[in-house]
């Protein structure tokens, strides 16, 4: 476990100098840790899984190929390097409300990264860098742009309604019911994210409003289409072993591409419990949707259904 102390999305390579008051060494920290681990048993490993959450998830996408190259250069060609990127697949989408870049919270994702990469002297993988012209390397911080350039297998875990994404997009779900514009924006965000994951071989994307999963104690409880994350990771591991052997088709009954198709936050009944940000009270799905300005009772009445029946039908995608 490497604590995130470098604030540079694990990409920095700038040391402290008279000009720079701070050092940003995320990319170099990872390289040093790998060197150290070789002496602690990594040299005999068959698989190295580089995993991270949030900025660490983006860091996995930025570093997984570089770690593989580093091990090859050190003479360890036999170690298969893989990535597990949790909650680090951000979109460079249009904000709900545009704001000037005064601080990290108000800054649009693209602008924050564009400034940061210069400040940190950010390192991005060569294959991704070549896709963009000079000065446009910031594109490689966005999952759907870097993923097609990666050589190592990567499993992407991403909530369809990521709270960190909504924050940088200026959608703040405080104690007030959500306005219709925000509600449509949130649903559209889920659609956009789903689209960027359709060509990702191995993914797990529940329709929940949350941030980070592998660091939480409920990470084994969430399911997408009846499959849990541990099961999906097991299937992914098996598929990588199998494909090494004979390049056969995916394993039957062992899915690795799991993306919710229902359209709004928490339409998946296995989502983690939500708390009202104002009162700290736990909410069930009906309370949450009503809190979001969605009138479940009225909708159910119009359909001549019990509210819970309506939610059940919507949750199962009918």
C-alpha angles and dihedrals in degrees: 000000000000113000114229101245101139101071091208103103087257090291105099126118103168121118126206113274140156088275096042116053092190135049119226108191107152096130092048094045090060092049091050093048091052090051090051094047092055088069091048098058104288089112090073096044123119095200134027113195113198107199132177144162129225107334084007089056091054087044090058091055091048096046110030096090092041091054090050090050091047092054091047091052089050089055099257100122091148096070113094109215118208135173135224109193114190121188093340098107101103129175124229088215131148112281119243088235118016114228134180117259099256097139140352094277097052096038116105110244094247094048093047092052093042090057095037097053091058092046095049096036084236119212118217126183115275095235092055093043090057091058091065135050122252112290092025096085089114086083088075091069090070114085100220091053099045098037097074089055096053122107099192119076112257129191112209119209113186136158108229089225103041113189093213090053091050091049094054088045089056097244104138115187099202127151093298123093111256117259118240092251091055092046091054090045092053092050091048090050089057090051093048092049092048089053093053090053098050094094094040105111097210119031143141115199119167120190094242135126104237144099128237123003115184091061093053127089091230093059093111094051101061116095135189115200089344096308123112124218094248088053092048091049090049089051091048091051091049093047091053091051092047095047089051088056105042113346091240125166119276117293115268115248091008107098124190100174105071120163125158114237100194111108113233142043115291096006083130106084093213093061116127116266115276124222124207102249089217103048102018088232118146115245132203121221095268092049090046095051090047089049087053090055096259109135102218094171092053093045091050092048091053089052092044091239140126109259091239091050090051091050091047091053092046092046093053089050096246 
